[in-house]
XYZ file of C-alpha atoms in Angstrom:
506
model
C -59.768 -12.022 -13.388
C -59.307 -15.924 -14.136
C -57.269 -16.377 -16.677
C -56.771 -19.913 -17.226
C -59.412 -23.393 -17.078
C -56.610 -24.551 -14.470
C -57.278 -23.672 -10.831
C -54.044 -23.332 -10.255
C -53.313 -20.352 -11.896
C -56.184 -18.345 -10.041
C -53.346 -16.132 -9.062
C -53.389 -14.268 -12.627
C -50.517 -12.692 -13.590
C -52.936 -9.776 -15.176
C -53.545 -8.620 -11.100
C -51.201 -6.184 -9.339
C -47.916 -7.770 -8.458
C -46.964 -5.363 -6.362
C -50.274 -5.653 -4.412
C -50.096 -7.589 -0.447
C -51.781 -11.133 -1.077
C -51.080 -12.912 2.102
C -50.303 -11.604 5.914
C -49.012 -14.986 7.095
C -49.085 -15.797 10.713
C -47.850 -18.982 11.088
C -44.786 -18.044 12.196
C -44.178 -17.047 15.787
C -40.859 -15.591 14.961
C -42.225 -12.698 12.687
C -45.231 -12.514 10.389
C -44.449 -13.309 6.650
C -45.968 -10.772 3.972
C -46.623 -11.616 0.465
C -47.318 -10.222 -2.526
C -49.560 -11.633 -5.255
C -46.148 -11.259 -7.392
C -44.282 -13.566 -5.078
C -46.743 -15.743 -4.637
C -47.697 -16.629 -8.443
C -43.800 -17.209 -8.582
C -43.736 -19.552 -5.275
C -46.803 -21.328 -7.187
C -44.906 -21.891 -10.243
C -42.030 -22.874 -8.909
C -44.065 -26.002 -6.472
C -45.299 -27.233 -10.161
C -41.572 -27.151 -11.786
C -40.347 -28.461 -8.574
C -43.261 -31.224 -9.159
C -42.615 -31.784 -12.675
C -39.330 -33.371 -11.521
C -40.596 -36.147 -10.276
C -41.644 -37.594 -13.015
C -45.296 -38.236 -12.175
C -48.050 -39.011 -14.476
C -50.631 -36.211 -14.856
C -53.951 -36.600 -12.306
C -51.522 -38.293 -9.793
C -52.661 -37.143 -6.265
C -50.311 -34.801 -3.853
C -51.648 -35.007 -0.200
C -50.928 -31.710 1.824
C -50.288 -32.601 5.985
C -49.597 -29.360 7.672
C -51.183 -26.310 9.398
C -52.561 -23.659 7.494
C -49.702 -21.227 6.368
C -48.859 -19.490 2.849
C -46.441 -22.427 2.202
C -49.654 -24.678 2.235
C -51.346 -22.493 -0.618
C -48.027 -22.217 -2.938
C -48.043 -25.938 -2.517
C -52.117 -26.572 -2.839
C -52.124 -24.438 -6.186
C -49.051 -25.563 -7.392
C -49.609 -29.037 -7.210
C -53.182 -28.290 -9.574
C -50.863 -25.892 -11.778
C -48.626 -29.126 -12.263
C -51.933 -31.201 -13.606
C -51.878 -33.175 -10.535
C -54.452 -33.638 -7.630
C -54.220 -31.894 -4.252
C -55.232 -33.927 -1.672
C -55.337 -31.771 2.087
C -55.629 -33.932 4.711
C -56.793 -33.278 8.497
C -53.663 -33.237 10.597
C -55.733 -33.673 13.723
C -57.213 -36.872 12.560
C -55.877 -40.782 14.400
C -52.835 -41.560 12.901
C -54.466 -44.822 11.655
C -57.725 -42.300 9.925
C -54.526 -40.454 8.148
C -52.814 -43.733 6.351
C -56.093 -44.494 5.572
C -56.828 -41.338 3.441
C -53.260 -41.296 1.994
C -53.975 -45.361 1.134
C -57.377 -44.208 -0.644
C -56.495 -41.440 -2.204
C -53.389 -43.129 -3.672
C -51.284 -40.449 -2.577
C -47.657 -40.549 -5.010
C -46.393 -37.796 -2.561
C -47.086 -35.958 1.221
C -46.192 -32.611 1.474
C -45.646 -31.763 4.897
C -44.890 -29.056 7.365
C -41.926 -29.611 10.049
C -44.204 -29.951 12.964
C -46.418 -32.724 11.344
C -43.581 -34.880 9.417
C -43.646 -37.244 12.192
C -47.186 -38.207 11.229
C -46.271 -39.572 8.217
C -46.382 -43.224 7.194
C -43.759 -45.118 5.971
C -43.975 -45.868 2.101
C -45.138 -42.752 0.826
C -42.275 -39.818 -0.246
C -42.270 -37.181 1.677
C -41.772 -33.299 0.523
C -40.790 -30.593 3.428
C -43.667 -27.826 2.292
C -40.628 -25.264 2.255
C -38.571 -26.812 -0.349
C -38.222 -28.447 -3.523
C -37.587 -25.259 -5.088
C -36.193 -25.001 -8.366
C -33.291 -22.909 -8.649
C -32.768 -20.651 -10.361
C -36.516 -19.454 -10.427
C -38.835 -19.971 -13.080
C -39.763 -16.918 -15.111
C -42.983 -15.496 -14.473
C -45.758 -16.759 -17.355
C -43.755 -18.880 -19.057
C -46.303 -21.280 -19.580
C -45.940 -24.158 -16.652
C -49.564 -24.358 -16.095
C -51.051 -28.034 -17.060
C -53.455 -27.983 -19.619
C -56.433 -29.539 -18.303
C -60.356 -30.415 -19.340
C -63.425 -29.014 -17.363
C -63.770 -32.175 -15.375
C -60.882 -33.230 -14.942
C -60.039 -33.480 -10.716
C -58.141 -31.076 -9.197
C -58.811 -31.418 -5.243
C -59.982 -34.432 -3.826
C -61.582 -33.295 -0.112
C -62.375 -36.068 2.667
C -65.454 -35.811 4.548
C -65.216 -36.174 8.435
C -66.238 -39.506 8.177
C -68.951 -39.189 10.767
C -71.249 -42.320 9.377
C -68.449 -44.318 8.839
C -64.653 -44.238 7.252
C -63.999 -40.528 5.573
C -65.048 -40.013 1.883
C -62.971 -38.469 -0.451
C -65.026 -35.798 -2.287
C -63.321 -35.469 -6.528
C -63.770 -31.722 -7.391
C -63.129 -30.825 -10.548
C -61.263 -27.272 -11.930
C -64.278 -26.295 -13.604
C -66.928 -26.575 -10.410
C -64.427 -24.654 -8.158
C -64.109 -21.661 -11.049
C -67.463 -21.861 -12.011
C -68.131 -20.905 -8.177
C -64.945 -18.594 -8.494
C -66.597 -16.490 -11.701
C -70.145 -16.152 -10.024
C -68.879 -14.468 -6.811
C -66.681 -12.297 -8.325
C -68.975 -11.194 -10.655
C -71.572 -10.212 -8.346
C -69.056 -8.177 -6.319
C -66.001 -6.619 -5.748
C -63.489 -7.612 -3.157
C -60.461 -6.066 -3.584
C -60.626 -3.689 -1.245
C -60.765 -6.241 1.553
C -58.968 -7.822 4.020
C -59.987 -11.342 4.525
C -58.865 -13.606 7.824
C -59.091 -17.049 7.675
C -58.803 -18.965 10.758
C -60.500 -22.426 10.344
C -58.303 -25.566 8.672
C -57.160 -25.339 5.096
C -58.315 -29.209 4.707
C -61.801 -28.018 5.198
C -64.036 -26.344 2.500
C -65.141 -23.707 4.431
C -61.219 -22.217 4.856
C -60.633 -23.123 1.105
C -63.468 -21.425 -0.708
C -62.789 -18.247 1.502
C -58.572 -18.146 0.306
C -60.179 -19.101 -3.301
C -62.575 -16.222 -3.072
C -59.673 -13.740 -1.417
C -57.076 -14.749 -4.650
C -59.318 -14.465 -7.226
C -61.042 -11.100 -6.046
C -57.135 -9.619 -5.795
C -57.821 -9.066 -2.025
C -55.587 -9.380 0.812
C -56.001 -12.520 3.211
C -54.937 -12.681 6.466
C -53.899 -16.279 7.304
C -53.971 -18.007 10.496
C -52.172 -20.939 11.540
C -55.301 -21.970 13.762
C -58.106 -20.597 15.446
C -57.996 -19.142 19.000
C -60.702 -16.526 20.269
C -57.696 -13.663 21.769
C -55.261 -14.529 18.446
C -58.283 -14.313 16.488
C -59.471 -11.063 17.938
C -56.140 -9.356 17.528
C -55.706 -10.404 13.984
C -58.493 -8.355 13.441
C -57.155 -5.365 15.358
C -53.915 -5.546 14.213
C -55.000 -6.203 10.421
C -57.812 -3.937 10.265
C -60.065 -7.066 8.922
C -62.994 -6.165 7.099
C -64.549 -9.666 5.662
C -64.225 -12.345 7.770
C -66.026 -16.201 7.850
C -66.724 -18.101 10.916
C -68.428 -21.136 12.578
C -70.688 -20.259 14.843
C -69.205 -21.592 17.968
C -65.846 -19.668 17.037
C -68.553 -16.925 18.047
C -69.539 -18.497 21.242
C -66.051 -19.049 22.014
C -64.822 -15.391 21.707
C -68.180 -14.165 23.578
C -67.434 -16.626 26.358
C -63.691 -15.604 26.537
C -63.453 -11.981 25.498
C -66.002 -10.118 25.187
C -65.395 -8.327 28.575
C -61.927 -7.907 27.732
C -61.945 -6.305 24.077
C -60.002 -3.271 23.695
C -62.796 -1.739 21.718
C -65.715 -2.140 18.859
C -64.629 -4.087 16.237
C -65.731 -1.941 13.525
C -63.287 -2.245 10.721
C -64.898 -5.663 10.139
C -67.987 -5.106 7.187
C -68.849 -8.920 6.615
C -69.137 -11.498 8.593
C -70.269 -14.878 6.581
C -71.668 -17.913 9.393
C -71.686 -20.970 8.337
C -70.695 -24.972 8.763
C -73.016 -25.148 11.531
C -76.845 -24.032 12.537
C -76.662 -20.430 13.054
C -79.532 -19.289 16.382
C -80.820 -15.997 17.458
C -78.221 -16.191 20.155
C -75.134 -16.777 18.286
C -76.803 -14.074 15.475
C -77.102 -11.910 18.304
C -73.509 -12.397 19.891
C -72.139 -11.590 16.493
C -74.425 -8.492 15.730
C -72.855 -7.123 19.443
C -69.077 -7.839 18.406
C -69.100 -6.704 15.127
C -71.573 -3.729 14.785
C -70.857 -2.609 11.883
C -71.113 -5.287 9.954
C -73.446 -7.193 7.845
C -74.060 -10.386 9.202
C -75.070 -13.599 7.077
C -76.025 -17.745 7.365
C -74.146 -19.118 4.714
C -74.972 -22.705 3.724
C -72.756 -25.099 1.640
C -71.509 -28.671 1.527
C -68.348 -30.125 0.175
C -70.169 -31.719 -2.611
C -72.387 -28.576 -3.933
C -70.018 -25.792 -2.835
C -70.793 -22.623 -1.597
C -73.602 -21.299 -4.025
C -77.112 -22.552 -3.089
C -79.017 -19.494 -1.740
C -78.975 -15.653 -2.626
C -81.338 -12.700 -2.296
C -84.817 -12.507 -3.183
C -85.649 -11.428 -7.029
C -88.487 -8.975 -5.123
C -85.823 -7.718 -3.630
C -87.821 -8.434 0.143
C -84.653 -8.704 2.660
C -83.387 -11.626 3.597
C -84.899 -13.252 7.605
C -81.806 -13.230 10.210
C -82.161 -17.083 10.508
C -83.052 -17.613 7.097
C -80.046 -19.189 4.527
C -82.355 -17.089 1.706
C -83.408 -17.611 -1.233
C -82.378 -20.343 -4.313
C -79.604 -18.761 -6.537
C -81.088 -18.692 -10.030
C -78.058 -20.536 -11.186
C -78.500 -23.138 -9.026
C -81.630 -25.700 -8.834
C -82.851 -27.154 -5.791
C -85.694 -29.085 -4.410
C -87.344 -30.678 -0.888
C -88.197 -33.871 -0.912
C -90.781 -35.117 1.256
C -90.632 -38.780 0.253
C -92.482 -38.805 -2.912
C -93.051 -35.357 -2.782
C -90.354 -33.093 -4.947
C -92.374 -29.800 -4.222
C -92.682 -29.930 -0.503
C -92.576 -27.165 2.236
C -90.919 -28.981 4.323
C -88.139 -31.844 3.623
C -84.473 -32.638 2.810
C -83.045 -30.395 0.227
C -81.486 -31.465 -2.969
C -79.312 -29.656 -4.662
C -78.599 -29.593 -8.727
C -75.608 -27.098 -10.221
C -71.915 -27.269 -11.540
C -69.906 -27.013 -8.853
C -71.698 -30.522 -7.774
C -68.772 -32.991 -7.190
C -68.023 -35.707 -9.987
C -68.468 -38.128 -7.099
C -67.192 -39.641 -3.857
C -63.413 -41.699 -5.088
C -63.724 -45.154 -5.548
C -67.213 -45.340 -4.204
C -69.747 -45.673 -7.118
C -72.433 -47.254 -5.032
C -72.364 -44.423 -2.187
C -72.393 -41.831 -5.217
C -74.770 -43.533 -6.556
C -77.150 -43.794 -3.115
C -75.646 -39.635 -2.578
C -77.210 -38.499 -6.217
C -80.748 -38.774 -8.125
C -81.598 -40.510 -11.464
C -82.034 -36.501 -12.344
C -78.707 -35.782 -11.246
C -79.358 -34.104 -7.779
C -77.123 -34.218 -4.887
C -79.031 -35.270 -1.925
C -78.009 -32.906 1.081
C -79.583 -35.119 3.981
C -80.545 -31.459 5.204
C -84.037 -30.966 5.975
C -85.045 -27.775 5.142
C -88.167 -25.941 5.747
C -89.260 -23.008 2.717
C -91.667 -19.739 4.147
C -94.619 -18.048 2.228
C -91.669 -15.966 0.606
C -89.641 -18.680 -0.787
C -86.543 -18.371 1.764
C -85.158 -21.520 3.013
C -84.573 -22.256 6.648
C -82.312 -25.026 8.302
C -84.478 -27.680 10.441
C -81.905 -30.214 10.858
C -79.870 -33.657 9.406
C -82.162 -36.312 8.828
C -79.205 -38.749 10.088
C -79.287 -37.360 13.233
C -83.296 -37.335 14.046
C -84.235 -40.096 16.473
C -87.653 -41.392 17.614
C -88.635 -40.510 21.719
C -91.701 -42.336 22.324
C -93.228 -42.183 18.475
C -92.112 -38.878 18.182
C -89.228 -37.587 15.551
C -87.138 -35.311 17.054
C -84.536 -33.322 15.482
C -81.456 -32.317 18.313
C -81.626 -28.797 16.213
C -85.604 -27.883 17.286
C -84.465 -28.921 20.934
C -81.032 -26.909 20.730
C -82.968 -23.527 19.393
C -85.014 -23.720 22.302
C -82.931 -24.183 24.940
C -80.790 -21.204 23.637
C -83.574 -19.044 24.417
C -82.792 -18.812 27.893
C -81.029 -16.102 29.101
C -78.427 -18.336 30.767
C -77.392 -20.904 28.189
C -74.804 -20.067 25.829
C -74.122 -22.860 23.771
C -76.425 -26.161 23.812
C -75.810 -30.025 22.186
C -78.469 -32.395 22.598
C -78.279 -36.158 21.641
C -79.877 -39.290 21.589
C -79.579 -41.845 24.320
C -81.234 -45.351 24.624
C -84.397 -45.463 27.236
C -85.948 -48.744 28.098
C -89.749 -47.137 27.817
C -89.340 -44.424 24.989
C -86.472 -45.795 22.608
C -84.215 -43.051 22.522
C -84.511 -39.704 24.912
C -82.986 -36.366 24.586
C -80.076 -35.904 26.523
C -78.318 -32.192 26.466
C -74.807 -30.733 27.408
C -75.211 -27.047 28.124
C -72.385 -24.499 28.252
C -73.571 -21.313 30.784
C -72.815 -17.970 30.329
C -70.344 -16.768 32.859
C -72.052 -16.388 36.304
C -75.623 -17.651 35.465
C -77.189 -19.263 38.239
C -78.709 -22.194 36.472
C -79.691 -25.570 37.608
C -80.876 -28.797 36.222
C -84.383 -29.183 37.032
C -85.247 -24.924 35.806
C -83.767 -25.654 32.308
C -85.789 -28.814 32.218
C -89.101 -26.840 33.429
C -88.147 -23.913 30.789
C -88.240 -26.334 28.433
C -91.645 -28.008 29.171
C -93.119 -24.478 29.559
C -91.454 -23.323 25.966
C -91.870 -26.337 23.673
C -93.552 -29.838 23.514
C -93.428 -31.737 26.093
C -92.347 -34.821 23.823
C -88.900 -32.554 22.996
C -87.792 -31.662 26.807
C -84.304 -32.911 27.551
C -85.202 -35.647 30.238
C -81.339 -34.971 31.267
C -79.278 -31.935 31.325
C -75.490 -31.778 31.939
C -73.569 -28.818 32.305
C -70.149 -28.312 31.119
C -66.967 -25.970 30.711
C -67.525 -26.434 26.811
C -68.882 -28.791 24.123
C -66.621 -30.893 22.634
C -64.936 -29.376 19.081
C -64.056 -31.390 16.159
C -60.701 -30.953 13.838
C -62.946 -28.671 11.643
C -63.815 -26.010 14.822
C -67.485 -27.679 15.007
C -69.684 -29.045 17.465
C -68.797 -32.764 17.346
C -71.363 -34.558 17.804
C -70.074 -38.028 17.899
C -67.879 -36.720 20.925
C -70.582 -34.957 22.166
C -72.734 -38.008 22.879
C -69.951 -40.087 24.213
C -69.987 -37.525 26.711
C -73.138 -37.262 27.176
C -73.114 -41.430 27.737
C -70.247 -41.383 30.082
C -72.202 -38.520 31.950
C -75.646 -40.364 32.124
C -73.767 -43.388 33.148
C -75.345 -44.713 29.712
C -73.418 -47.653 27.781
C -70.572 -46.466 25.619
C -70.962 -44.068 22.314
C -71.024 -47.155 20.259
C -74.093 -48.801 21.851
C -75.676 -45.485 21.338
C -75.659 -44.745 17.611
């Protein structure tokens, strides 16, 4: 149950206090256990300890640490104090992090011990593990900030991949409205939730969200690594967990010989963040057997609900992200075309964000007259009306007259038997524009050279697609969010090919 319009105070004090909310593993020295009781104080007592310093309501709180129950007394307590939390990638250039804390305004940085160095001078900083009132506050004694529907209450920056980061303004109302629909459609409390990927992304935030507000117990992760991440689940019995799809590759590559048995307790397993394929569908299917497996789609400016089950009830195609929630409204747009088959999805509902900070002409260029977000996703909709990811229309390039999208060329090479993981990027050619290049992880053992992949491609797909250069590697770079990044990956690629430098390549 929600009981107040402030997102701070999703921790109701009308749950079970008595009930586990968080297993916390940040701590090497012993594993931290709290109840929903404790926490809803902890929260309460980060917005009194806020309230003292005198800030005006809406100022903005940036968050620097690793992910850790600290970080969520602090993230909901700085919204129960009517201010702004601001989480901010840790792993980013030091000179990336002023940035954000310079854009966002940021009055204060709370931080964890390990990342206080990071810091720049000007801004006050708050150890995550302090400014506790004391004596404590009394449970429900009102210290929740009124606030309106839209008014902020997380600003989220985008990785910045065309450019400087973006901070997305969320307001309390799109995150509950989000909050209300999923816990309405189901019941969670009987789960165990483990969250492994980075509190400053969306994907890690909508999953604690979802956990809190369906009185369900999360199991918290400081970061992700494929044997910690497997014994989490052993240890914790985990039963509902969500994952990027080359956190699957990685614990196939690494572990999957070694596991101690099925991992059975686990019942849902949500994909998402990244194009799901057969192979990574089918790595996950073989880990967790019992579960049910789905691709999840969301951005940080729509949110999590886009797509749902059919209203014929027909079940839902393995690749397929499904069908259009009926609370939600959404659209491909083929240039002119609004009714398409085939295009880049936009994307109409409340949890839409009230627009990128300080940057009316990119919210502007991001939204339609009609008020539709504009995912740059190009989508592709079946006979059945289920939607199915094609790929980013940033990232198609031209080869010789011919669009291709890295995604079409990726799904295909993952059909061979040998290739566990594939990124394939664009690289100047004198003759053709642009060619695809690809870096290919192998599964352990395969014999696989050059010159076959290249010929299994020819023989599999159109000719115009092939990868005119394939590079093998140990594994594809990974970005501060646990994704493929691309960016990375074709500066690689470049310094690979012998190609000029990832800037001359764009």
């Amino acid at each position: 149950m929600i009981a107040s319009g402030n997102l701070g105070m999703l921790c109701s004090s009308t749950a079970d206090d008595s009930k586990t909310a968080i297993i916390d593993l940040s701590r090497e020295s012993a594993v931290q256990y709290y109840t929903y009781g404790a926490l809803r104080q902890r929260i309460e007592n980060h917005a009194r300890g806020i309230a003292r310093h005198g800030l005006d309501r809406g100022s903005r709180i940036a968050i620097l640490a690793a992910n850790s129950a600290d970080f969520l007394a602090a993230y909901f307590g700085i919204m129960c104090a009517g201010m702004v939390a601001v989480p901010v990638n840790y792993r980013l250039p030091p000179a990336t992090i002023a940035y954000i804390l310079r854009d966002c305004g940021a009055a204060l940085v709370m931080t964890d011990a390990a990342r206080r160095g990071m810091c720049p001078d000007g801004v006050p900083v708050v150890p995550l593990d302090t400014d506790m009132p004391d004596p404590p506050i009394p449970a429900g004694d009102g210290i929740a900030a009124s606030v309106a529907d839209n008014d902020p209450a997380v600003i989220i920056y985008t990785s910045g991949s065309t450019g400087r980061p973006k901070g997305v303004v969320l307001s309390h109302s799109a995150y509950l409205w989000t909050i209300r629909l999923r816990t309405q459609a189901a019941q969670y409390a009987t789960e165990r939730f483990l969250v492994a990927a980075p509190l400053y992304h969306m994907n890690a935030l909508n999953t604690v969200k979802l956990a809190l507000a369906g009185h369900a117990t999360l199991v918290l992760m400081p970061r992700f690594s494929a044997a910690d991440y497997v014994q989490a689940i052993f240890n914790y019995q985990c039963t509902w967990l969500t994952a990027i799809p080359t956190m699957i590759a990685m614990i196939d590559r690494q572990l999957v010989a070694d596991l101690p048995g099925a991992l059975t307790s686990v019942r849902t397993v949500r994909l998402g963040s990244e194009p799901l394929t057969q192979r990574i569908l089918d790595h996950a299917h073989g880990l967790f057997p019992a579960a049910r497996i789905s691709n999840g789609y969301g951005t940080t400016e729509i949110g999590s609900v886009v797509f749902g089950t059919h209203p014929d009830s027909l079940p839902t195609p393995e690749l397929s992200l499904g069908y259009p929630h009926p609370a939600v409204s959404i659209r491909l747009a083929n240039g002119a075309n609004l009714d398409a088959d085939e295009g880049v999805l936009q994307v109409k509902s409340p949890a839409m964000m009230e627009g990128y900070l300080g940057l009316p002409e990119q919210t502007a260029a991001a939204t339609t007259e009609d008020g539709y977000y504009i995912t740059r996703d190009v989508m592709r909709r079946d006979h059945h009306g289920f939607y199915y990811f094609v790929g980013r229309s940033d990232d198609m390039f031209v080869c010789g007259g011919e669009n291709i999208y890295p995604g079409d060329v990726e799904r295909l090479l993952l059909t061979h038997p040998d290739v566990l993981q594939a990124c394939v990027v664009p690289l100047p050619d004198p003759l053709k524009g642009f060619k695809p290049v690809a870096l290919v992880v192998k599964h352990s053992g395969a014999d696989l050279n050059e010159q076959q992949l290249k010929q299994y491609a020819l023989a599999h797909g159109p000719a115009y697609q092939h990868p005119r250069s394939v590079h093998f590697v140990e594994h594809l770079p990974i970005s501060g969010t646990e994704k493929i990044d691309r960016k990375a990956s074709m500066a690689l690629a470049a310094q690979l090919s012998s190609a000029p430098s990832a800037h001359q390549v764009r």
